[in-house]
């Protein structure tokens, strides 16, 4: 229900509730119309809950001035408490509160100065959002697939789709841009990254950032740095010489940052040579800010901050998702001069400069219903160009559907669909339903059904591969066997 009115009602995946009774959704709406209706209701509810901000005033609102000068001007008007507010998130891991847009987090703005809330959204392969809120998004191919295109235009288009849909959903900050190179093939987030070559990874992510930020959304490059495996990421300690570091992972970040000019860099969970990445002065200050001249701000991965004074002095500018260290403890450290006021001012300057530079102050997202079908062609084009045929012995491909009489489809839930990467990269595409954090999601794109449709005259049978002997029998009985594999 919306307020006191009964005429507009909640939508859920199985039924639509309308005045006068309950009807089956399939008789009322197509999947596309249902997604758009649900999105409209979610958007309307979100708009009703968001507080109106005061009209901005002050010389820093002059668009003709440089982002640096505008940041200096607005910084001079801030109170100590307002500065502290900008260097940490609000709402904790649940990103709760009336000022949250339901994303990964929010940095509360300063309405009297015209600085908007920064609404942060996970968006590695599309905008992560819950289908139960009606926020469906375009599901893009994995970024490792995007990298396999070797096409900078595809990378730009990838970012552009995400940037547009972030604005549609009233987000102004993206938490995508993964660039950790593939050192460990079993890393659970390789699908969010860009492969093992630092030059390719850096150049592709740079274009991703450019496409995304063309929509006046702040982009980010992560996880800085050497977060090359998920297992043990909270205790891992990467031991590398400076030369080895600069020639591998850091080279990818250097290219991405210098060519893409992201507004943010997210520091990682692990240690580098004994110091946590989010309080590592070599990473954050010596390399990122001094050697590379990075002008944006550094925010921590969620829960990746370990201190107030050491982290601030090392170069961390914003703690996420809450204020455990950069709230009262940082304020106390500045009061006692453990952290100079000049350092706090630098932290704030970097944040507001980024807001001015990327247009989130001058052109805030208005919000509209996402049509996740509109950009399906872009997603398909990227997917098709990402396919790499390593060997085609005997010219077996493409298959001749008319000539094949029997096909064995084996393994990896090929009768059900395609597995999602999950976690903070989970995208609820139309038809997939609402995902649960940590659960395995199989998108309803069944290879078995697609192959049967392509070869209607062939006998197409499926075996899940759990019993290798039975799968081998089926394969032997068919003219052609197509095997799908995945690693649980």
GROMACS .gro file of C-alpha atoms in nm:
model
  488
    1UNK     CA    1   0.000   0.000   0.000
    2UNK     CA    2   0.109   0.353  -0.063
    3UNK     CA    3   0.022   0.576   0.233
    4UNK     CA    4  -0.350   0.596   0.300
    5UNK     CA    5  -0.445   0.512  -0.056
    6UNK     CA    6  -0.568   0.166  -0.143
    7UNK     CA    7  -0.571   0.208  -0.518
    8UNK     CA    8  -0.200   0.142  -0.579
    9UNK     CA    9  -0.071  -0.177  -0.434
   10UNK     CA   10   0.226  -0.397  -0.375
   11UNK     CA   11   0.349  -0.612  -0.659
   12UNK     CA   12   0.514  -0.944  -0.604
   13UNK     CA   13   0.632  -1.207  -0.847
   14UNK     CA   14   0.333  -1.441  -0.829
   15UNK     CA   15   0.032  -1.213  -0.791
   16UNK     CA   16  -0.085  -0.859  -0.846
   17UNK     CA   17  -0.324  -0.711  -0.593
   18UNK     CA   18  -0.569  -0.465  -0.741
   19UNK     CA   19  -0.886  -0.295  -0.613
   20UNK     CA   20  -1.166  -0.543  -0.618
   21UNK     CA   21  -0.970  -0.860  -0.576
   22UNK     CA   22  -0.686  -1.092  -0.655
   23UNK     CA   23  -0.600  -1.202  -1.007
   24UNK     CA   24  -0.337  -1.420  -1.162
   25UNK     CA   25  -0.050  -1.208  -1.287
   26UNK     CA   26  -0.008  -1.403  -1.609
   27UNK     CA   27  -0.354  -1.291  -1.722
   28UNK     CA   28  -0.271  -0.927  -1.654
   29UNK     CA   29   0.086  -0.855  -1.751
   30UNK     CA   30   0.371  -0.985  -1.960
   31UNK     CA   31   0.703  -1.031  -1.780
   32UNK     CA   32   0.824  -0.702  -1.926
   33UNK     CA   33   0.519  -0.504  -1.816
   34UNK     CA   34   0.532  -0.656  -1.470
   35UNK     CA   35   0.897  -0.558  -1.427
   36UNK     CA   36   0.823  -0.202  -1.534
   37UNK     CA   37   0.513  -0.177  -1.311
   38UNK     CA   38   0.705  -0.308  -1.013
   39UNK     CA   39   0.983  -0.063  -1.086
   40UNK     CA   40   0.738   0.225  -1.107
   41UNK     CA   41   0.591   0.138  -0.768
   42UNK     CA   42   0.936   0.100  -0.611
   43UNK     CA   43   1.047   0.430  -0.759
   44UNK     CA   44   0.737   0.609  -0.637
   45UNK     CA   45   0.782   0.468  -0.289
   46UNK     CA   46   1.149   0.565  -0.284
   47UNK     CA   47   1.073   0.919  -0.396
   48UNK     CA   48   0.810   0.957  -0.127
   49UNK     CA   49   1.056   0.853   0.143
   50UNK     CA   50   1.347   1.073   0.033
   51UNK     CA   51   1.367   1.411   0.210
   52UNK     CA   52   1.367   1.721  -0.005
   53UNK     CA   53   1.698   1.907   0.002
   54UNK     CA   54   1.726   2.281   0.038
   55UNK     CA   55   1.798   2.492  -0.266
   56UNK     CA   56   2.177   2.522  -0.294
   57UNK     CA   57   2.338   2.861  -0.244
   58UNK     CA   58   2.691   2.996  -0.245
   59UNK     CA   59   2.967   3.080  -0.493
   60UNK     CA   60   3.071   2.714  -0.511
   61UNK     CA   61   2.755   2.650  -0.715
   62UNK     CA   62   2.906   2.850  -1.004
   63UNK     CA   63   2.959   2.587  -1.275
   64UNK     CA   64   3.216   2.803  -1.453
   65UNK     CA   65   3.465   2.760  -1.167
   66UNK     CA   66   3.711   2.471  -1.151
   67UNK     CA   67   3.622   2.169  -0.935
   68UNK     CA   68   3.920   2.247  -0.710
   69UNK     CA   69   3.814   2.607  -0.650
   70UNK     CA   70   3.454   2.503  -0.588
   71UNK     CA   71   3.576   2.245  -0.337
   72UNK     CA   72   3.789   2.509  -0.162
   73UNK     CA   73   3.495   2.748  -0.140
   74UNK     CA   74   3.249   2.498   0.003
   75UNK     CA   75   3.507   2.349   0.239
   76UNK     CA   76   3.560   2.693   0.394
   77UNK     CA   77   3.191   2.701   0.493
   78UNK     CA   78   3.183   2.360   0.664
   79UNK     CA   79   3.174   2.296   1.035
   80UNK     CA   80   3.399   2.037   1.194
   81UNK     CA   81   3.106   1.797   1.237
   82UNK     CA   82   3.002   1.836   0.874
   83UNK     CA   83   3.353   1.746   0.762
   84UNK     CA   84   3.345   1.431   0.975
   85UNK     CA   85   3.006   1.337   0.826
   86UNK     CA   86   3.155   1.328   0.476
   87UNK     CA   87   3.442   1.090   0.557
   88UNK     CA   88   3.235   0.788   0.656
   89UNK     CA   89   2.924   0.602   0.551
   90UNK     CA   90   2.591   0.594   0.728
   91UNK     CA   91   2.362   0.305   0.814
   92UNK     CA   92   2.616   0.028   0.858
   93UNK     CA   93   2.618  -0.290   0.652
   94UNK     CA   94   2.242  -0.278   0.603
   95UNK     CA   95   2.260   0.074   0.456
   96UNK     CA   96   1.943   0.145   0.649
   97UNK     CA   97   1.773   0.474   0.720
   98UNK     CA   98   1.539   0.716   0.551
   99UNK     CA   99   1.822   0.866   0.346
  100UNK     CA  100   1.935   0.535   0.199
  101UNK     CA  101   1.829   0.432  -0.150
  102UNK     CA  102   1.860   0.065  -0.059
  103UNK     CA  103   2.202   0.018  -0.217
  104UNK     CA  104   2.537  -0.078  -0.068
  105UNK     CA  105   2.568   0.238   0.139
  106UNK     CA  106   2.515   0.611   0.164
  107UNK     CA  107   2.741   0.905   0.248
  108UNK     CA  108   2.511   1.172   0.385
  109UNK     CA  109   2.542   1.507   0.212
  110UNK     CA  110   2.504   1.858   0.348
  111UNK     CA  111   2.177   2.003   0.224
  112UNK     CA  112   2.244   2.360   0.336
  113UNK     CA  113   2.554   2.366   0.113
  114UNK     CA  114   2.389   2.195  -0.182
  115UNK     CA  115   2.588   1.874  -0.143
  116UNK     CA  116   2.370   1.570  -0.217
  117UNK     CA  117   2.373   1.233  -0.046
  118UNK     CA  118   2.608   0.994  -0.223
  119UNK     CA  119   2.406   0.681  -0.294
  120UNK     CA  120   2.643   0.388  -0.350
  121UNK     CA  121   2.548   0.080  -0.549
  122UNK     CA  122   2.726  -0.247  -0.620
  123UNK     CA  123   2.750  -0.259  -0.997
  124UNK     CA  124   3.022  -0.491  -1.123
  125UNK     CA  125   2.821  -0.663  -1.399
  126UNK     CA  126   2.505  -0.456  -1.372
  127UNK     CA  127   2.326  -0.276  -1.093
  128UNK     CA  128   2.282  -0.511  -0.800
  129UNK     CA  129   1.933  -0.477  -0.661
  130UNK     CA  130   1.654  -0.685  -0.516
  131UNK     CA  131   1.380  -0.801  -0.749
  132UNK     CA  132   1.138  -0.791  -0.457
  133UNK     CA  133   1.172  -0.411  -0.471
  134UNK     CA  134   1.092  -0.413  -0.841
  135UNK     CA  135   1.440  -0.292  -0.937
  136UNK     CA  136   1.535  -0.515  -1.225
  137UNK     CA  137   1.849  -0.426  -1.418
  138UNK     CA  138   2.026  -0.529  -1.736
  139UNK     CA  139   2.241  -0.834  -1.671
  140UNK     CA  140   2.569  -0.792  -1.857
  141UNK     CA  141   2.823  -1.067  -1.936
  142UNK     CA  142   3.101  -1.118  -1.685
  143UNK     CA  143   3.376  -0.856  -1.704
  144UNK     CA  144   3.629  -1.128  -1.777
  145UNK     CA  145   3.415  -1.195  -2.084
  146UNK     CA  146   3.415  -0.824  -2.163
  147UNK     CA  147   3.797  -0.829  -2.144
  148UNK     CA  148   3.803  -1.121  -2.387
  149UNK     CA  149   3.653  -0.895  -2.654
  150UNK     CA  150   3.975  -0.689  -2.663
  151UNK     CA  151   3.743  -0.412  -2.775
  152UNK     CA  152   3.767  -0.076  -2.600
  153UNK     CA  153   3.432   0.031  -2.746
  154UNK     CA  154   3.267  -0.268  -2.583
  155UNK     CA  155   3.422  -0.172  -2.248
  156UNK     CA  156   3.289   0.184  -2.283
  157UNK     CA  157   2.941   0.055  -2.374
  158UNK     CA  158   2.950  -0.180  -2.074
  159UNK     CA  159   3.012   0.110  -1.839
  160UNK     CA  160   2.757   0.329  -2.014
  161UNK     CA  161   2.477   0.077  -1.959
  162UNK     CA  162   2.556   0.058  -1.589
  163UNK     CA  163   2.588   0.435  -1.554
  164UNK     CA  164   2.251   0.495  -1.718
  165UNK     CA  165   2.074   0.241  -1.500
  166UNK     CA  166   2.237   0.373  -1.185
  167UNK     CA  167   2.089   0.714  -1.264
  168UNK     CA  168   1.755   0.555  -1.343
  169UNK     CA  169   1.754   0.409  -0.993
  170UNK     CA  170   1.875   0.734  -0.833
  171UNK     CA  171   2.227   0.620  -0.754
  172UNK     CA  172   2.520   0.852  -0.816
  173UNK     CA  173   2.812   0.627  -0.718
  174UNK     CA  174   2.921   0.297  -0.873
  175UNK     CA  175   3.117   0.031  -0.686
  176UNK     CA  176   3.223  -0.158  -0.999
  177UNK     CA  177   3.555  -0.132  -1.180
  178UNK     CA  178   3.731  -0.450  -1.063
  179UNK     CA  179   4.085  -0.481  -1.198
  180UNK     CA  180   4.276  -0.728  -0.975
  181UNK     CA  181   4.468  -0.951  -1.216
  182UNK     CA  182   4.419  -1.328  -1.222
  183UNK     CA  183   4.688  -1.484  -1.005
  184UNK     CA  184   4.470  -1.755  -0.849
  185UNK     CA  185   4.241  -1.927  -1.102
  186UNK     CA  186   4.009  -2.041  -0.822
  187UNK     CA  187   3.949  -1.686  -0.701
  188UNK     CA  188   3.575  -1.649  -0.649
  189UNK     CA  189   3.570  -1.302  -0.802
  190UNK     CA  190   3.770  -1.357  -1.119
  191UNK     CA  191   3.447  -1.315  -1.313
  192UNK     CA  192   3.434  -0.953  -1.189
  193UNK     CA  193   3.787  -0.877  -1.303
  194UNK     CA  194   3.962  -0.847  -1.639
  195UNK     CA  195   4.196  -1.142  -1.666
  196UNK     CA  196   4.566  -1.191  -1.610
  197UNK     CA  197   4.722  -0.929  -1.836
  198UNK     CA  198   4.772  -0.593  -1.657
  199UNK     CA  199   4.784  -0.384  -1.974
  200UNK     CA  200   4.461  -0.529  -2.115
  201UNK     CA  201   4.291  -0.509  -1.775
  202UNK     CA  202   4.394  -0.149  -1.718
  203UNK     CA  203   4.288  -0.027  -2.060
  204UNK     CA  204   3.952  -0.207  -2.052
  205UNK     CA  205   3.865  -0.078  -1.705
  206UNK     CA  206   3.968   0.273  -1.807
  207UNK     CA  207   3.709   0.268  -2.085
  208UNK     CA  208   3.451   0.111  -1.852
  209UNK     CA  209   3.504   0.407  -1.616
  210UNK     CA  210   3.478   0.661  -1.898
  211UNK     CA  211   3.151   0.513  -2.020
  212UNK     CA  212   3.007   0.499  -1.670
  213UNK     CA  213   3.114   0.849  -1.565
  214UNK     CA  214   2.975   0.998  -1.888
  215UNK     CA  215   2.640   0.968  -1.708
  216UNK     CA  216   2.748   1.198  -1.419
  217UNK     CA  217   2.799   0.901  -1.190
  218UNK     CA  218   3.113   0.860  -0.979
  219UNK     CA  219   3.313   0.555  -1.084
  220UNK     CA  220   3.557   0.349  -0.885
  221UNK     CA  221   3.852   0.117  -0.944
  222UNK     CA  222   3.902  -0.170  -0.701
  223UNK     CA  223   4.026  -0.367  -0.505
  224UNK     CA  224   4.346  -0.174  -0.447
  225UNK     CA  225   4.555  -0.384  -0.433
  226UNK     CA  226   4.657  -0.751  -0.457
  227UNK     CA  227   4.314  -0.877  -0.351
  228UNK     CA  228   4.365  -1.168  -0.588
  229UNK     CA  229   4.174  -1.432  -0.393
  230UNK     CA  230   3.866  -1.432  -0.173
  231UNK     CA  231   3.968  -1.713   0.060
  232UNK     CA  232   4.157  -1.557   0.350
  233UNK     CA  233   4.122  -1.206   0.214
  234UNK     CA  234   4.084  -1.070   0.570
  235UNK     CA  235   4.414  -1.222   0.681
  236UNK     CA  236   4.614  -1.246   0.360
  237UNK     CA  237   4.948  -1.068   0.333
  238UNK     CA  238   5.093  -1.018  -0.015
  239UNK     CA  239   5.472  -1.008  -0.005
  240UNK     CA  240   5.620  -0.841  -0.312
  241UNK     CA  241   5.910  -0.617  -0.398
  242UNK     CA  242   5.819  -0.268  -0.517
  243UNK     CA  243   5.939  -0.354  -0.866
  244UNK     CA  244   5.728  -0.672  -0.884
  245UNK     CA  245   5.427  -0.482  -0.751
  246UNK     CA  246   5.459  -0.199  -1.004
  247UNK     CA  247   5.505  -0.437  -1.298
  248UNK     CA  248   5.201  -0.654  -1.223
  249UNK     CA  249   4.884  -0.558  -1.034
  250UNK     CA  250   4.980  -0.196  -0.984
  251UNK     CA  251   5.044  -0.154  -1.356
  252UNK     CA  252   4.681  -0.244  -1.424
  253UNK     CA  253   4.565   0.011  -1.167
  254UNK     CA  254   4.803   0.277  -1.300
  255UNK     CA  255   4.668   0.247  -1.654
  256UNK     CA  256   4.307   0.238  -1.535
  257UNK     CA  257   4.350   0.546  -1.316
  258UNK     CA  258   4.556   0.759  -1.552
  259UNK     CA  259   4.342   0.684  -1.860
  260UNK     CA  260   4.001   0.641  -1.696
  261UNK     CA  261   4.026   0.915  -1.431
  262UNK     CA  262   3.790   0.750  -1.182
  263UNK     CA  263   3.647   0.957  -0.900
  264UNK     CA  264   3.728   0.690  -0.644
  265UNK     CA  265   3.963   0.406  -0.564
  266UNK     CA  266   3.852   0.133  -0.323
  267UNK     CA  267   4.126  -0.015  -0.107
  268UNK     CA  268   4.114  -0.388  -0.037
  269UNK     CA  269   4.090  -0.619   0.266
  270UNK     CA  270   4.432  -0.782   0.253
  271UNK     CA  271   4.773  -0.664   0.366
  272UNK     CA  272   5.064  -0.566   0.145
  273UNK     CA  273   5.405  -0.629   0.300
  274UNK     CA  274   5.261  -0.631   0.649
  275UNK     CA  275   5.028  -0.327   0.637
  276UNK     CA  276   4.656  -0.341   0.567
  277UNK     CA  277   4.581  -0.203   0.220
  278UNK     CA  278   4.348   0.061   0.367
  279UNK     CA  279   4.621   0.196   0.595
  280UNK     CA  280   4.917   0.135   0.366
  281UNK     CA  281   5.095   0.465   0.301
  282UNK     CA  282   5.302   0.317   0.017
  283UNK     CA  283   4.988   0.218  -0.174
  284UNK     CA  284   4.761   0.510  -0.090
  285UNK     CA  285   4.999   0.805  -0.076
  286UNK     CA  286   5.339   0.725  -0.228
  287UNK     CA  287   5.206   0.547  -0.537
  288UNK     CA  288   4.842   0.647  -0.586
  289UNK     CA  289   4.839   1.012  -0.488
  290UNK     CA  290   5.199   1.120  -0.542
  291UNK     CA  291   5.340   0.907  -0.823
  292UNK     CA  292   5.015   0.882  -1.020
  293UNK     CA  293   4.867   1.219  -0.921
  294UNK     CA  294   4.526   1.073  -0.833
  295UNK     CA  295   4.289   1.360  -0.743
  296UNK     CA  296   3.985   1.161  -0.631
  297UNK     CA  297   3.924   0.996  -0.297
  298UNK     CA  298   4.000   0.656  -0.147
  299UNK     CA  299   3.723   0.465   0.027
  300UNK     CA  300   3.760   0.139   0.210
  301UNK     CA  301   3.604  -0.188   0.112
  302UNK     CA  302   3.318  -0.271   0.345
  303UNK     CA  303   3.476  -0.331   0.685
  304UNK     CA  304   3.827  -0.289   0.546
  305UNK     CA  305   3.920  -0.002   0.780
  306UNK     CA  306   4.128  -0.099   1.084
  307UNK     CA  307   4.218   0.229   1.252
  308UNK     CA  308   4.150   0.601   1.265
  309UNK     CA  309   4.487   0.772   1.293
  310UNK     CA  310   4.704   0.531   1.095
  311UNK     CA  311   4.448   0.493   0.816
  312UNK     CA  312   4.389   0.868   0.784
  313UNK     CA  313   4.760   0.950   0.781
  314UNK     CA  314   4.826   0.672   0.528
  315UNK     CA  315   4.579   0.822   0.280
  316UNK     CA  316   4.235   0.667   0.339
  317UNK     CA  317   3.967   0.932   0.281
  318UNK     CA  318   3.640   0.759   0.355
  319UNK     CA  319   3.543   0.462   0.574
  320UNK     CA  320   3.265   0.232   0.463
  321UNK     CA  321   3.007   0.140   0.554
  322UNK     CA  322   2.982   0.305   0.896
  323UNK     CA  323   3.171   0.531   1.135
  324UNK     CA  324   3.354   0.290   1.364
  325UNK     CA  325   3.690   0.460   1.304
  326UNK     CA  326   3.621   0.773   1.098
  327UNK     CA  327   3.340   0.895   1.323
  328UNK     CA  328   3.407   0.982   1.686
  329UNK     CA  329   3.759   0.828   1.696
  330UNK     CA  330   3.877   1.038   1.401
  331UNK     CA  331   3.718   1.350   1.546
  332UNK     CA  332   3.905   1.286   1.871
  333UNK     CA  333   4.230   1.228   1.679
  334UNK     CA  334   4.192   1.562   1.500
  335UNK     CA  335   4.104   1.739   1.826
  336UNK     CA  336   4.426   1.606   1.981
  337UNK     CA  337   4.626   1.686   1.665
  338UNK     CA  338   4.719   1.321   1.611
  339UNK     CA  339   4.564   1.378   1.270
  340UNK     CA  340   4.620   1.736   1.148
  341UNK     CA  341   4.316   1.938   1.046
  342UNK     CA  342   4.493   1.983   0.713
  343UNK     CA  343   4.465   1.608   0.653
  344UNK     CA  344   4.092   1.607   0.733
  345UNK     CA  345   4.048   1.903   0.499
  346UNK     CA  346   4.232   1.711   0.225
  347UNK     CA  347   4.000   1.413   0.275
  348UNK     CA  348   3.691   1.631   0.244
  349UNK     CA  349   3.834   1.833  -0.044
  350UNK     CA  350   3.894   1.516  -0.246
  351UNK     CA  351   3.537   1.399  -0.190
  352UNK     CA  352   3.359   1.725  -0.278
  353UNK     CA  353   3.599   1.795  -0.565
  354UNK     CA  354   3.497   1.461  -0.713
  355UNK     CA  355   3.129   1.552  -0.673
  356UNK     CA  356   3.180   1.877  -0.864
  357UNK     CA  357   3.411   1.727  -1.128
  358UNK     CA  358   3.170   1.447  -1.220
  359UNK     CA  359   2.847   1.644  -1.215
  360UNK     CA  360   2.668   1.483  -0.924
  361UNK     CA  361   2.603   1.826  -0.769
  362UNK     CA  362   2.502   2.005  -1.088
  363UNK     CA  363   2.307   1.722  -1.249
  364UNK     CA  364   2.166   1.489  -0.985
  365UNK     CA  365   1.977   1.179  -1.104
  366UNK     CA  366   1.605   1.240  -1.136
  367UNK     CA  367   1.503   0.875  -1.129
  368UNK     CA  368   1.282   0.680  -1.366
  369UNK     CA  369   1.170   0.324  -1.416
  370UNK     CA  370   1.446   0.099  -1.548
  371UNK     CA  371   1.361  -0.087  -1.866
  372UNK     CA  372   1.603  -0.383  -1.842
  373UNK     CA  373   1.499  -0.499  -2.190
  374UNK     CA  374   1.607  -0.178  -2.361
  375UNK     CA  375   1.979  -0.253  -2.343
  376UNK     CA  376   1.961  -0.627  -2.398
  377UNK     CA  377   2.110  -0.582  -2.746
  378UNK     CA  378   2.423  -0.426  -2.598
  379UNK     CA  379   2.458  -0.711  -2.349
  380UNK     CA  380   2.417  -0.967  -2.627
  381UNK     CA  381   2.669  -0.791  -2.852
  382UNK     CA  382   2.929  -0.793  -2.575
  383UNK     CA  383   2.856  -1.161  -2.500
  384UNK     CA  384   2.889  -1.262  -2.865
  385UNK     CA  385   3.215  -1.074  -2.912
  386UNK     CA  386   3.355  -1.220  -2.588
  387UNK     CA  387   3.342  -1.577  -2.716
  388UNK     CA  388   3.689  -1.709  -2.797
  389UNK     CA  389   3.725  -2.023  -3.009
  390UNK     CA  390   4.064  -2.171  -2.925
  391UNK     CA  391   4.051  -2.470  -3.160
  392UNK     CA  392   3.805  -2.596  -3.420
  393UNK     CA  393   3.946  -2.936  -3.517
  394UNK     CA  394   3.776  -3.079  -3.824
  395UNK     CA  395   3.564  -2.764  -3.860
  396UNK     CA  396   3.305  -2.905  -3.626
  397UNK     CA  397   3.162  -2.561  -3.560
  398UNK     CA  398   2.921  -2.420  -3.645
  399UNK     CA  399   2.699  -2.723  -3.601
  400UNK     CA  400   2.464  -2.828  -3.878
  401UNK     CA  401   2.131  -2.874  -3.703
  402UNK     CA  402   1.976  -3.047  -4.003
  403UNK     CA  403   2.248  -3.312  -4.017
  404UNK     CA  404   2.266  -3.406  -3.648
  405UNK     CA  405   2.018  -3.672  -3.539
  406UNK     CA  406   2.106  -3.708  -3.169
  407UNK     CA  407   2.271  -3.478  -2.916
  408UNK     CA  408   2.379  -3.543  -2.558
  409UNK     CA  409   2.378  -3.240  -2.327
  410UNK     CA  410   2.585  -3.311  -2.018
  411UNK     CA  411   2.652  -3.130  -1.691
  412UNK     CA  412   2.635  -2.802  -1.504
  413UNK     CA  413   2.258  -2.754  -1.474
  414UNK     CA  414   2.238  -2.709  -1.851
  415UNK     CA  415   1.873  -2.810  -1.827
  416UNK     CA  416   1.806  -2.516  -1.591
  417UNK     CA  417   2.013  -2.216  -1.688
  418UNK     CA  418   2.333  -2.023  -1.637
  419UNK     CA  419   2.495  -1.980  -1.298
  420UNK     CA  420   2.523  -1.628  -1.155
  421UNK     CA  421   2.845  -1.499  -1.004
  422UNK     CA  422   2.652  -1.397  -0.694
  423UNK     CA  423   2.751  -1.190  -0.395
  424UNK     CA  424   2.789  -0.817  -0.444
  425UNK     CA  425   2.783  -0.876  -0.821
  426UNK     CA  426   2.440  -1.044  -0.816
  427UNK     CA  427   2.202  -0.885  -1.066
  428UNK     CA  428   1.834  -0.972  -1.050
  429UNK     CA  429   1.746  -0.990  -1.416
  430UNK     CA  430   1.379  -1.017  -1.522
  431UNK     CA  431   1.257  -1.372  -1.482
  432UNK     CA  432   1.521  -1.469  -1.226
  433UNK     CA  433   1.317  -1.374  -0.920
  434UNK     CA  434   1.456  -1.219  -0.603
  435UNK     CA  435   1.796  -1.350  -0.500
  436UNK     CA  436   1.909  -1.432  -0.149
  437UNK     CA  437   2.254  -1.325  -0.035
  438UNK     CA  438   2.496  -1.617  -0.048
  439UNK     CA  439   2.263  -1.849  -0.238
  440UNK     CA  440   2.341  -1.998  -0.578
  441UNK     CA  441   2.125  -1.846  -0.850
  442UNK     CA  442   2.070  -2.012  -1.187
  443UNK     CA  443   1.938  -1.768  -1.442
  444UNK     CA  444   1.652  -1.912  -1.652
  445UNK     CA  445   1.846  -1.934  -1.978
  446UNK     CA  446   1.844  -2.310  -2.033
  447UNK     CA  447   2.098  -2.434  -2.291
  448UNK     CA  448   1.896  -2.756  -2.320
  449UNK     CA  449   1.583  -2.569  -2.427
  450UNK     CA  450   1.779  -2.346  -2.665
  451UNK     CA  451   1.949  -2.641  -2.835
  452UNK     CA  452   1.620  -2.828  -2.871
  453UNK     CA  453   1.476  -2.519  -3.036
  454UNK     CA  454   1.774  -2.492  -3.274
  455UNK     CA  455   1.764  -2.862  -3.364
  456UNK     CA  456   1.394  -2.956  -3.352
  457UNK     CA  457   1.443  -3.279  -3.552
  458UNK     CA  458   1.724  -3.415  -3.335
  459UNK     CA  459   1.686  -3.630  -3.026
  460UNK     CA  460   1.831  -3.414  -2.749
  461UNK     CA  461   1.886  -3.575  -2.407
  462UNK     CA  462   2.032  -3.442  -2.082
  463UNK     CA  463   2.248  -3.592  -1.808
  464UNK     CA  464   2.358  -3.382  -1.511
  465UNK     CA  465   2.702  -3.545  -1.499
  466UNK     CA  466   2.679  -3.646  -1.135
  467UNK     CA  467   2.738  -4.006  -1.240
  468UNK     CA  468   3.029  -3.995  -1.488
  469UNK     CA  469   2.966  -4.351  -1.607
  470UNK     CA  470   2.602  -4.276  -1.694
  471UNK     CA  471   2.707  -3.954  -1.866
  472UNK     CA  472   2.963  -4.148  -2.071
  473UNK     CA  473   2.697  -4.398  -2.180
  474UNK     CA  474   2.470  -4.115  -2.298
  475UNK     CA  475   2.758  -3.944  -2.480
  476UNK     CA  476   2.852  -4.268  -2.656
  477UNK     CA  477   2.496  -4.322  -2.773
  478UNK     CA  478   2.467  -3.979  -2.934
  479UNK     CA  479   2.619  -3.844  -3.254
  480UNK     CA  480   2.728  -3.532  -3.072
  481UNK     CA  481   2.800  -3.455  -2.705
  482UNK     CA  482   2.803  -3.099  -2.568
  483UNK     CA  483   2.949  -3.076  -2.219
  484UNK     CA  484   2.892  -2.782  -1.983
  485UNK     CA  485   3.125  -2.748  -1.687
  486UNK     CA  486   3.145  -2.537  -1.376
  487UNK     CA  487   3.344  -2.542  -1.053
  488UNK     CA  488   3.128  -2.540  -0.739
   0.00000   0.00000   0.00000
